[in-house]
Coordinates of C-alpha atoms in Angstrom, one line a residue:
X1 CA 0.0 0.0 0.0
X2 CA 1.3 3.3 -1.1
X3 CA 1.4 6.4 0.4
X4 CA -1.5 7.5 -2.2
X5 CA -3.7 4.5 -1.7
X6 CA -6.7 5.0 -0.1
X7 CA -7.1 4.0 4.0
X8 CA -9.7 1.1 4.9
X9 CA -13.2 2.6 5.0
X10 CA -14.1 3.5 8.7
X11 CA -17.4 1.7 9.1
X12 CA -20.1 3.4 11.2
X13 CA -18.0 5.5 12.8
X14 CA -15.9 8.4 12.3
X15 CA -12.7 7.9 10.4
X16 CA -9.4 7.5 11.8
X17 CA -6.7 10.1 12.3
X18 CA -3.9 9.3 10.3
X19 CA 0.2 9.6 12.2
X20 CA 3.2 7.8 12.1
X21 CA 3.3 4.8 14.1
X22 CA 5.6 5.1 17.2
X23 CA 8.8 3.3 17.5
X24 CA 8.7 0.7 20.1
X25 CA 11.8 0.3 23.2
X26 CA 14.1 -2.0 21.0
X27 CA 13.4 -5.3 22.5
X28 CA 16.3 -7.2 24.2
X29 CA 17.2 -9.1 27.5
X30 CA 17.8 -5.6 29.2
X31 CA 14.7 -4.1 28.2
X32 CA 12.6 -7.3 29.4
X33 CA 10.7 -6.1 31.7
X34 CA 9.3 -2.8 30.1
X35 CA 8.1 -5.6 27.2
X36 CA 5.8 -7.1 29.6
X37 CA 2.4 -5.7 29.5
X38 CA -1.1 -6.7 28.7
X39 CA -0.1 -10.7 29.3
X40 CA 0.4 -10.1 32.6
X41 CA -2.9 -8.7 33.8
X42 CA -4.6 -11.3 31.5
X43 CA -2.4 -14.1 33.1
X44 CA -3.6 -13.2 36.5
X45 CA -7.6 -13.2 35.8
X46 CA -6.4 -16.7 34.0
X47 CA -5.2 -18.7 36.9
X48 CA -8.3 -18.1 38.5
X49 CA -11.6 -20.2 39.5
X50 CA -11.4 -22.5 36.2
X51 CA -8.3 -23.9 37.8
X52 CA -8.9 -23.7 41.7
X53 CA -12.6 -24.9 42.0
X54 CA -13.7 -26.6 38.8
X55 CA -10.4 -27.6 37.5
X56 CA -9.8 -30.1 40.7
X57 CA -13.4 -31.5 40.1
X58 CA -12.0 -32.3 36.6
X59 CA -8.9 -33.4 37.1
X60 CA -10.3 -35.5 40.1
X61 CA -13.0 -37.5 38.9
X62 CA -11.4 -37.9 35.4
X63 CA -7.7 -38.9 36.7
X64 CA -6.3 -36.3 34.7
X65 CA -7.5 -37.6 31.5
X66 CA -9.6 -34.4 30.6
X67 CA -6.7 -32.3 31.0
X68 CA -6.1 -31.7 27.3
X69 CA -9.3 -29.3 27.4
X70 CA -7.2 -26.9 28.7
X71 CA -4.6 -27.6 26.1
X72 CA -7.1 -26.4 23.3
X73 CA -8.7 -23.9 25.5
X74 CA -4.9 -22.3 26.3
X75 CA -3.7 -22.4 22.6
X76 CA -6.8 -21.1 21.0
X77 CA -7.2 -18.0 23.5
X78 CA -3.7 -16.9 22.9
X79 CA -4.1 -16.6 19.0
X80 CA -7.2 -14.5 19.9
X81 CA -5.6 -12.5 22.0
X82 CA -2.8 -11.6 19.5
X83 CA -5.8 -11.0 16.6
X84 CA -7.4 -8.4 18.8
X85 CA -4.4 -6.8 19.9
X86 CA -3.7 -6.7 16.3
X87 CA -5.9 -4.6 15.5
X88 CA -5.2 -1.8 18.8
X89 CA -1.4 -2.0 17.4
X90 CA -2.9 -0.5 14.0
X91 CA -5.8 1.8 15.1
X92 CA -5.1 2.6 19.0
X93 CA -8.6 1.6 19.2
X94 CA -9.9 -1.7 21.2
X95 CA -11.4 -4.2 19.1
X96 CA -14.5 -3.3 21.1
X97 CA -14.1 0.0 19.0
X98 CA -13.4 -2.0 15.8
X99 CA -17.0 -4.1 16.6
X100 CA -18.7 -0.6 16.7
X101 CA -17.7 -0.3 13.1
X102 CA -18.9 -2.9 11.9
X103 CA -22.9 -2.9 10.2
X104 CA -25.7 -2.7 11.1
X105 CA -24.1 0.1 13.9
X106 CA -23.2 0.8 17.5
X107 CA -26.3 0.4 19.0
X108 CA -27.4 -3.6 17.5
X109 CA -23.7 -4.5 18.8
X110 CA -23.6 -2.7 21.9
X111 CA -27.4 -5.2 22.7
X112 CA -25.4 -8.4 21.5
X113 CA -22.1 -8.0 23.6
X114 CA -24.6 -6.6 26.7
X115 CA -26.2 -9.8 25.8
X116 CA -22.9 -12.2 25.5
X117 CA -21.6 -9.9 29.0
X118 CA -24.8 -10.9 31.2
X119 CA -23.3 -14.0 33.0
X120 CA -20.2 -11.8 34.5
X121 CA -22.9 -10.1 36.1
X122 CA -23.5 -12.8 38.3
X123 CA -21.4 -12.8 41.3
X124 CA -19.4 -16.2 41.0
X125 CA -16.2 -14.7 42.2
X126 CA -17.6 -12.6 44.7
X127 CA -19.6 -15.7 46.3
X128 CA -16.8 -18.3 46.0
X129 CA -14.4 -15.6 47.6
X130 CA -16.7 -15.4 50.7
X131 CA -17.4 -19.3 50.8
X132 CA -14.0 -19.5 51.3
X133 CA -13.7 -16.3 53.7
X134 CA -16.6 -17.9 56.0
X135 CA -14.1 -21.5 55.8
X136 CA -11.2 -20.4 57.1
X137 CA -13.6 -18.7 59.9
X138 CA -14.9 -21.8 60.6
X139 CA -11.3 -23.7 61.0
X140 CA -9.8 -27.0 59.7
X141 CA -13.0 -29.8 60.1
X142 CA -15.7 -26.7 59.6
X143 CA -18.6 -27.5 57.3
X144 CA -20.2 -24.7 55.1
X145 CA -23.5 -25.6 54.2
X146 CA -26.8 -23.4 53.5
X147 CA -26.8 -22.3 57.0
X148 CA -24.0 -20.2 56.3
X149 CA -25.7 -18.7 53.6
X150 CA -26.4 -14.9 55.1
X151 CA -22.8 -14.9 56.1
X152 CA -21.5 -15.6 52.3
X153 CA -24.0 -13.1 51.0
X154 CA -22.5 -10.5 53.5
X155 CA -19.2 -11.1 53.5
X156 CA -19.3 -10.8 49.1
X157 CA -20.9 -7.8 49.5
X158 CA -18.1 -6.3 51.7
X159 CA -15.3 -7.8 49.3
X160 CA -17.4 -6.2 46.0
X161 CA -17.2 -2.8 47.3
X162 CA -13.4 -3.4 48.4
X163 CA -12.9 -4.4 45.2
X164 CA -14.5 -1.3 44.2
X165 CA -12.2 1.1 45.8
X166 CA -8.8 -0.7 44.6
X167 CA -9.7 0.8 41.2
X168 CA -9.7 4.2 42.8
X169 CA -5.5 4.5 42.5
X170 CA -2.8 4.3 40.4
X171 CA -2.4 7.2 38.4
X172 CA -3.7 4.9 35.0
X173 CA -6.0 2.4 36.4
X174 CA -4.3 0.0 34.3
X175 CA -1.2 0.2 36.6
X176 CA -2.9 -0.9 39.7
X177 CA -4.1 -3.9 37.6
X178 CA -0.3 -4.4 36.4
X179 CA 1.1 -4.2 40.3
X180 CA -1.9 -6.3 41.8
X181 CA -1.8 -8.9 39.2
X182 CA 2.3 -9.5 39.2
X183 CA 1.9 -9.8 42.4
X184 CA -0.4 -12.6 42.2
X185 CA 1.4 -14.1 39.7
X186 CA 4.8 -14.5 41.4
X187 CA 2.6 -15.9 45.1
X188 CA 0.4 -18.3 43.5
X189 CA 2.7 -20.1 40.7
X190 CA 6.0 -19.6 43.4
X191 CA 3.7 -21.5 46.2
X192 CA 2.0 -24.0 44.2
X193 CA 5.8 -24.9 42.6
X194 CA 7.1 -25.3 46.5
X195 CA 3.5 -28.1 47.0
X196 CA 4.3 -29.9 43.9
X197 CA 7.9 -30.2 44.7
X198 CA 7.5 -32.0 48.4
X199 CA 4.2 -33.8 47.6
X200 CA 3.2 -34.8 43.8
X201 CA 4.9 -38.5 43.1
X202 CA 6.3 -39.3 39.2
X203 CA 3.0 -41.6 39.0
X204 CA 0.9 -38.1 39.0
X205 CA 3.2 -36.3 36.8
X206 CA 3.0 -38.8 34.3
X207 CA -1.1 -38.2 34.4
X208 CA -1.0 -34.7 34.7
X209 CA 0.9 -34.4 31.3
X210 CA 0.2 -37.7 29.3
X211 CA -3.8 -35.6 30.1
X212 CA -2.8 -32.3 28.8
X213 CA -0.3 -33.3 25.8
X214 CA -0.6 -36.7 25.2
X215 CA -4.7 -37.9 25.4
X216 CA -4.5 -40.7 23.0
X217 CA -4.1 -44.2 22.6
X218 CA -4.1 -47.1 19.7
X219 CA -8.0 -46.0 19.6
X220 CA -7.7 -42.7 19.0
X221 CA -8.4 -39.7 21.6
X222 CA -9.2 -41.4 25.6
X223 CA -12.4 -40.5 26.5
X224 CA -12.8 -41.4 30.3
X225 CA -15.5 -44.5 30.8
X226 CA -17.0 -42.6 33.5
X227 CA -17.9 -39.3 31.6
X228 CA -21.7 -38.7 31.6
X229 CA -23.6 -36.1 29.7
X230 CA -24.7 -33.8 32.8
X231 CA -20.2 -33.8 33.3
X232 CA -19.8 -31.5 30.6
X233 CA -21.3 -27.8 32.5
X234 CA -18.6 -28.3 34.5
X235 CA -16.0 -29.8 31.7
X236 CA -17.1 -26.9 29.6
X237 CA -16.9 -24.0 32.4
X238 CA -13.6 -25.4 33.4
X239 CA -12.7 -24.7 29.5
X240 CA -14.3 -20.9 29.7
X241 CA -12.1 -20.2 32.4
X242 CA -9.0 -22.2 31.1
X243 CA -7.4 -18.7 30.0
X244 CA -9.5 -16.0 29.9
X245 CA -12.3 -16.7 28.3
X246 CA -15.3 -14.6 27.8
X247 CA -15.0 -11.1 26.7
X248 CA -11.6 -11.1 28.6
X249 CA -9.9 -11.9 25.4
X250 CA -11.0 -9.1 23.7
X251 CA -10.3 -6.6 26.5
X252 CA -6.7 -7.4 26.1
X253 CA -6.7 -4.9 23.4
X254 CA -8.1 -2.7 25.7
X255 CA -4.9 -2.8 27.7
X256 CA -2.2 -3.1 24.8
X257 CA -3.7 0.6 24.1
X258 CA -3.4 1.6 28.1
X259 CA 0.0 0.0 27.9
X260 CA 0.6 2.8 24.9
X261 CA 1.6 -0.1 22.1
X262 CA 1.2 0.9 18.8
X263 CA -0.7 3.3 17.9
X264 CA -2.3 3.0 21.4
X265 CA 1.0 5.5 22.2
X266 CA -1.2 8.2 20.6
X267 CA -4.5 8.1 21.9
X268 CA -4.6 8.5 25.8
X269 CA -5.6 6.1 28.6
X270 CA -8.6 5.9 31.1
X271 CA -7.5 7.8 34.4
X272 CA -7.8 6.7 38.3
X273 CA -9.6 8.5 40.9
X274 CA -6.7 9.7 42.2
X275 CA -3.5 10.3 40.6
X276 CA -4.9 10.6 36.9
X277 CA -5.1 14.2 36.8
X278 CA -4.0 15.5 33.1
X279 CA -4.6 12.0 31.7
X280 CA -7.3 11.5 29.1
X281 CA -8.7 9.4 26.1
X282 CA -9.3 10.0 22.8
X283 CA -13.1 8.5 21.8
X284 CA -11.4 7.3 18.2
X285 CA -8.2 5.8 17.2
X286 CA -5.2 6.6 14.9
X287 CA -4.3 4.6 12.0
X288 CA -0.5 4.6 10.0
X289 CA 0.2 4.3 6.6
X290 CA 2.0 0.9 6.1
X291 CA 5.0 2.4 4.4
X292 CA 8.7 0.6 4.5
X293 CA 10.1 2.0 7.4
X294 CA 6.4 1.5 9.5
X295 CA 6.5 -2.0 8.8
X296 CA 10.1 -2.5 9.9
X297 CA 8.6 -0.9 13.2
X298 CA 5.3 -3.0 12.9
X299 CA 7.5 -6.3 13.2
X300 CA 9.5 -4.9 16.4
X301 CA 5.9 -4.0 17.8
X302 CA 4.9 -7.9 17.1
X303 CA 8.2 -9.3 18.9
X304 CA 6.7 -7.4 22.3
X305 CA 3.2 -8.9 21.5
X306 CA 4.8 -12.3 21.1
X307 CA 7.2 -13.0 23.9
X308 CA 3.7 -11.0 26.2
X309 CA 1.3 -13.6 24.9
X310 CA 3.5 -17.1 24.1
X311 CA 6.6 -16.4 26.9
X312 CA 4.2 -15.1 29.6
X313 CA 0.7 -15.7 28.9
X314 CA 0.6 -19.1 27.6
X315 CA 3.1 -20.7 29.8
X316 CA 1.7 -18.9 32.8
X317 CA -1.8 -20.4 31.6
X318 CA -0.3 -23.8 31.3
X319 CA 1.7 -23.8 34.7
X320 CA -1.6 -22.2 36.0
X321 CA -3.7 -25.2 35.1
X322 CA -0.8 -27.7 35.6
X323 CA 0.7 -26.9 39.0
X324 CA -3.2 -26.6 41.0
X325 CA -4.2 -30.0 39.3
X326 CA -1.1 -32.0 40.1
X327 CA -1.9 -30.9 43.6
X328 CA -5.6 -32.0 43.0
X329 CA -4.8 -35.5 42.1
X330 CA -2.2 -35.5 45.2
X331 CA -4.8 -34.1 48.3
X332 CA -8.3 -34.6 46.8
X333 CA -10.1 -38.0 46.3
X334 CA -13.6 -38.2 43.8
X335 CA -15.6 -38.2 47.1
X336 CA -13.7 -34.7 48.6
X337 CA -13.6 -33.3 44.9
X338 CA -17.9 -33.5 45.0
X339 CA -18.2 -31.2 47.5
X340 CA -18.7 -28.2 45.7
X341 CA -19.6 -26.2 48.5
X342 CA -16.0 -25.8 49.7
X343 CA -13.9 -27.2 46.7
X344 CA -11.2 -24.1 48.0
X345 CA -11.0 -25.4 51.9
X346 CA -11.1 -29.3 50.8
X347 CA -8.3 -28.5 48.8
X348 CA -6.5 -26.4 52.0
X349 CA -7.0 -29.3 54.2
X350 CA -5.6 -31.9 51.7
X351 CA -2.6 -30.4 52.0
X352 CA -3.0 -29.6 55.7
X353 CA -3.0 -32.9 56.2
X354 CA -0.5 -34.5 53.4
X355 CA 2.1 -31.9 55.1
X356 CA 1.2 -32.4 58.7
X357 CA 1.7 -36.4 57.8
X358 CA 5.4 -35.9 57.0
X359 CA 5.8 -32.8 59.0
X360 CA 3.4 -32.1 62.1
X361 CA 4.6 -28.3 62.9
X362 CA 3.6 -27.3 59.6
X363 CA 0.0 -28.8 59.5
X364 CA -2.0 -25.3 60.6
X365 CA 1.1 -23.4 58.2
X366 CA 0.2 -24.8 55.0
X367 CA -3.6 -25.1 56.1
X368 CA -3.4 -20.9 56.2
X369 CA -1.0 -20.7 53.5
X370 CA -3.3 -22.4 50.6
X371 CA -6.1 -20.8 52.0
X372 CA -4.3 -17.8 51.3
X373 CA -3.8 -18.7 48.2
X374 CA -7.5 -19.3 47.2
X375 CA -8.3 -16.2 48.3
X376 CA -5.7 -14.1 46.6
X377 CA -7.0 -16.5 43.1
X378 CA -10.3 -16.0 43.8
X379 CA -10.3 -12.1 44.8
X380 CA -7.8 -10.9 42.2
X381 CA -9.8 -12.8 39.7
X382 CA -13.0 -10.9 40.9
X383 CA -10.6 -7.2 40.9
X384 CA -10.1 -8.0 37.3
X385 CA -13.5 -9.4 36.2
X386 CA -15.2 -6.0 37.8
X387 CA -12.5 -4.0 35.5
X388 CA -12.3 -5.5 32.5
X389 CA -16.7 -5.4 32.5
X390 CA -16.3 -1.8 33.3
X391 CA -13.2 -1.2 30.4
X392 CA -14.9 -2.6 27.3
X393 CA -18.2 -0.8 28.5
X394 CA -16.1 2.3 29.3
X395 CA -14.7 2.3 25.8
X396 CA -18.2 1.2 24.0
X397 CA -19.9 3.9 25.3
X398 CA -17.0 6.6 25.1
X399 CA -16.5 5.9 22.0
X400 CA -20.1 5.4 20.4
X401 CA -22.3 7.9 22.6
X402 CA -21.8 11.7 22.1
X403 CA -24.8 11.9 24.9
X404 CA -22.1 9.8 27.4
X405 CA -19.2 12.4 26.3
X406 CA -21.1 15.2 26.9
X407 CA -22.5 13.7 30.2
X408 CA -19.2 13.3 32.1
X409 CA -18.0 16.7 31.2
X410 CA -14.7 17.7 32.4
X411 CA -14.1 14.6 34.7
X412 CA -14.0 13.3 30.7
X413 CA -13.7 9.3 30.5
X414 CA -12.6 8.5 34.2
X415 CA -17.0 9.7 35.0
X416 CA -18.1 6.8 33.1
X417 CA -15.4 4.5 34.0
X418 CA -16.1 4.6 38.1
X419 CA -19.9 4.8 37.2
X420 CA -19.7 1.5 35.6
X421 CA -17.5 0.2 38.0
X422 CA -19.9 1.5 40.9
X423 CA -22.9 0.0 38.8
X424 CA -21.2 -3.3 38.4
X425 CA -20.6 -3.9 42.9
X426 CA -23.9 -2.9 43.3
X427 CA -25.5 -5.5 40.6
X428 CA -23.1 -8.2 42.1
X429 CA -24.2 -7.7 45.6
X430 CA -28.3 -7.8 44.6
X431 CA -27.6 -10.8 42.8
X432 CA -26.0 -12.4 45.5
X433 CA -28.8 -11.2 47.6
X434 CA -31.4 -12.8 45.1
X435 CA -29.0 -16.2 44.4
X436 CA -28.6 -17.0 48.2
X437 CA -32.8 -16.4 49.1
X438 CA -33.7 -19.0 46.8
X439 CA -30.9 -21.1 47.5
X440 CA -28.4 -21.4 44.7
X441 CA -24.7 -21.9 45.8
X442 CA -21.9 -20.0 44.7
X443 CA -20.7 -23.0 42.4
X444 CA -23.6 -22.9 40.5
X445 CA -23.2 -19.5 40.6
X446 CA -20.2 -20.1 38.9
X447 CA -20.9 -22.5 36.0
X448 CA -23.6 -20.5 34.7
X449 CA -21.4 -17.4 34.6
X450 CA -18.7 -20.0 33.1
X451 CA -21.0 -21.2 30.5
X452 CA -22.2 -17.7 28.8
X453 CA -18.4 -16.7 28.8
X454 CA -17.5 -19.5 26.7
X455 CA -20.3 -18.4 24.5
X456 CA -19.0 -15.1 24.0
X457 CA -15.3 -16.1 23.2
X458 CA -16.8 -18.0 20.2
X459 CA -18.5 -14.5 18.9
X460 CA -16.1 -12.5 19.9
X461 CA -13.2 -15.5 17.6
X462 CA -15.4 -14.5 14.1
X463 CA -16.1 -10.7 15.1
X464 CA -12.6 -9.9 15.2
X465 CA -11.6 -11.6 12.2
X466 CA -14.4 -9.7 10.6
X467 CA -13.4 -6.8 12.0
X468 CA -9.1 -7.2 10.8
X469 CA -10.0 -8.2 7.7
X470 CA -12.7 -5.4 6.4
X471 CA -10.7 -2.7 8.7
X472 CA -7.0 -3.1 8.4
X473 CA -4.7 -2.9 5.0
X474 CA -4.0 -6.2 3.6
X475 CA -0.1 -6.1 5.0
X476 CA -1.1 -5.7 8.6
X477 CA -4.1 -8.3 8.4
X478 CA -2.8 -11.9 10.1
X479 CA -1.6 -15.2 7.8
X480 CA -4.6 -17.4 6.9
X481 CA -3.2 -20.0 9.7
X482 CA -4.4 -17.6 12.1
X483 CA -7.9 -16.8 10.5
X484 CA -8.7 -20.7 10.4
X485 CA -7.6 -20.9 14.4
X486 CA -10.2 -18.1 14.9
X487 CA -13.0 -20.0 13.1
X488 CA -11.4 -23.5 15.5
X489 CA -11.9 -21.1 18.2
X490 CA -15.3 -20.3 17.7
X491 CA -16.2 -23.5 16.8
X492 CA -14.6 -25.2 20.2
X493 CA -16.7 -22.9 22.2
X494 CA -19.6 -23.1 21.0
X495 CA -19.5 -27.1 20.9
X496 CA -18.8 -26.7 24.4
X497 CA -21.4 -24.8 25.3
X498 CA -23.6 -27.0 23.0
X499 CA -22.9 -30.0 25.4
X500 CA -23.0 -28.1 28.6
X501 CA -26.7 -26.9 27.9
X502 CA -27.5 -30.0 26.3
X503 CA -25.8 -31.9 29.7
X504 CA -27.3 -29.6 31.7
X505 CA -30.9 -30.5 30.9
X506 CA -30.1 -34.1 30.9
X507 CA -29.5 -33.9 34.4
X508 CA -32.5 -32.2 35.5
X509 CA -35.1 -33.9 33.5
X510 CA -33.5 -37.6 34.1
X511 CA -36.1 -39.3 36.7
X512 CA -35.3 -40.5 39.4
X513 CA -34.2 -44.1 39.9
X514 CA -36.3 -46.7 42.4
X515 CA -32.9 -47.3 43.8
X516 CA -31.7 -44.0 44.6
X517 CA -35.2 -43.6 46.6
X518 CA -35.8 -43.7 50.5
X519 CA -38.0 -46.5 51.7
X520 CA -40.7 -43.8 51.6
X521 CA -40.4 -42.4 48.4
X522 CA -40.6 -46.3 47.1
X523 CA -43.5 -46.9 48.9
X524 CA -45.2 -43.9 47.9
X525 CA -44.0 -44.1 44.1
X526 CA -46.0 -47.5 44.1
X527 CA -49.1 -46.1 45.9

């Protein structure tokens, strides 16, 4: 494409400004670090609930031999990440922005992705977080059941609103996620490493990875003898949340432009409470003109989003999944892995009591230790669900609502950011409300949230292929290998989500058997 050549045609909304695009820090082993960016905050909303409360149920009950699930799940996830932050390296826009575009308009898209967003609006993480708060309140042999229920509704209300007021610092609201998520990072994989090392056997290692790289024999791909159709909700949630999963995916573009990569550099951030003065945020992106000495700078951006997505996303993802399910198969049996009330504390006392076996003065240590694990999974998962919902709705409506613009005035962008984000605690505690009066635990909670997001990973695979292909010039659009994983994405979740509805009603309309019956349900089935 020549200097002369025409840009792509904007779509439905305003066209781009048109600037050089920015030279990125040469990468290098000294300049590491500053390459590390949007992978990182992904990385730590990954190793979240998928692999402490429904990837032990898998692993468990399945011996490891479901494992590969993830494998898929993992690989597929990473190529969309790189596709949508593709498309922010070329525009400064988030794909979100780049959906806008796209027919029939901002308003039908902005109803779909509400519509593919509803399930994070449930408060799994805010539920399993106080399930496991009101555990370690109860102590090692302490049974939360529905009687505990008021106390998990209040204590997820208190750790939504905490939540809340994290947000509040940082300067860019994307560096508190950066520091709170590193942090994370470093605890959980660093502690679950030091488990593995003193308590997983070679006989579990061999499962764990023959299950995630190696899942076939002489006949083909092992299917487990004991998989039944109401299995795959939870098979399929612990694939949503295998990675990120959802519209998490997408918002990674959101922060490659806070992060300033690309063209990103040129078009602002969203501010914090406090600290953000003199930041803002352009509503529309910036596009470059793909000339000879762009492109040489467009494959030195691409070596960043590489070694952030394979060198630290996927490998984190993998140890994420790897390092909590060797543990699994160490400290959890099929009958501890059922109870789903307290997956996180099972898990705390299995290795309570493995440790305490070979070591007594360290039983109640490691008891607090994993439980302090959990939480910081769990609640760091929940700090980045409640900002990446409020980011992509930020961005949708800064960028397609003049009304919105106008509305925040001269607090500009940041207005509509802490409104969502004040929105989004509030919805999560009246759902919990509602979910805990008519009895549903917070691991239901969680596979239904789990299911819808692996729903919306599917749409969001073939709107973003869409959207680089009728928005970006043909030298920055991906190689075809990468399109045809996008349509494998989509295809994966929805299949997945095809058997966990499908499972799901299975379950609830099988009848009940004469043998699973009381002597008084038998008596009065044959009256």
């Amino acid at each position: 494409m020549s200097n002369h050549e025409k840009l792509p045609d904007p779509g439905c909304l305003d066209a781009w400004d048109v600037k050089e695009l920015p030279a990125p820090i040469p990468f290098g082993w000294q300049t590491i670090l500053k390459a590390i960016g949007p992978g990182i905050i992904v990385l730590g909303g990954s190793i979240g609930t998928g692999e402490w409360l429904t990837g032990p149920q898998v692993t468990v009950k399945f011996g490891g031999q479901m494992l590969w699930i993830a494998t898929i799940a993992i690989l597929l996830q990473s190529v969309l990440n790189c596709e949508v932050v593709r498309y922010t390296l070329a525009t400064g826009e988030p794909i979100f922005t780049g959906y806008l575009r796209t027919k029939p308009g901002p308003r039908f898209w902005s109803i779909v992705y509400l519509m593919c967003d509803f399930g994070i609006f449930f408060p799994a993480f805010a539920a399993s977080l106080a399930q496991l708060l009101v555990a370690t309140y109860l102590g090692e042999g302490g049974v939360v059941g529905p009687e505990h229920n008021v106390a998990i509704m209040g204590v997820g209300i208190v750790v939504a609103l905490i939540s809340f007021g994290i947000t509040l610092f940082g300067g860019k609201i994307y560096n508190t996620m950066l520091a709170c998520m590193t942090f994370k990072v470093i605890w959980v994989l660093l502690f679950l490493l030091i488990v593995d090392i003193f308590l997983v056997g070679a006989d579990n290692w061999v499962r764990i990875f023959r299950g995630f790289f190696f899942p076939f024999d002489g006949n083909g791909l092992i299917i487990p003898k004991s998989l039944k159709m109401e299995d795959w909700a939870t098979i399929a949630s612990f694939a949503a949340f295998a990675g990120a999963g959802g519209l998490s995916n997408a918002t990674t573009s959101n922060y490659a432009r806070e992060n300033g990569w690309g063209m990103g550099a040129l078009v602002g951030c969203i501010p914090s409470a406090v600290g953000g003065s003199g930041m803002s945020l352009s509503p529309l992106g910036t596009i470059f003109r793909p000339t000879p000495e762009a492109m040489a700078r467009w494959k030195e951006w691409w070596r960043h989003v590489h070694f952030d997505q394979f060198g630290i996303w996927v490998l984190g993802c993998f140890a994420g999944v790897i390092l909590p399910a060797a543990m699994s198969l160490r400290v959890l049996t099929p009958e501890t892995a059922k109870n789903q009330m307290q997956i996180a504390s099972v898990q705390a006392q299995g290795v309570a009591d493995t440790f305490g076996a070979m070591w007594p003065p360290l039983r109640q240590v490691f008891w607090y230790l994993t439980l302090f694990t959990g939480f910081l999974i769990i609640w760091f998962t929940l700090l980045q669900a409640l900002d990446h919902t409020t980011r992509r709705w930020t961005d949708i409506l800064w960028t397609s609502s003049l009304k919105a613009r106008d509305a925040a005035g001269g607090a500009g962008v940041k207005k509509i950011y802490y409104s969502i984000a004040f929105t989004y605690a509030i919805v999560n505690c009246v759902v919990l409300v509602f979910n805990m009066a008519i009895g549903a635990t917070p691991f239901q909670i969680l596979i239904l949230t789990a299911v819808s997001q692996g729903f919306a990973t599917g749409v969001t695979a073939l709107h973003t292929l869409y959207v680089n292909r009728r928005f970006l010039p043909k030298l920055l659009r991906a190689p075809l290998w990468r399109e045809v994983a996008l349509v494998l994405c989509a295809v994966f979740y929805f299949t997945m989500t095809s058997l966990a509805t499908y499972g799901t009603y299975v379950k609830n309309t099988k009848p009940k058997t004469v043998s699973a019956m009381t002597a008084p349900q038998v008596a009065d089935a044959r009256r």
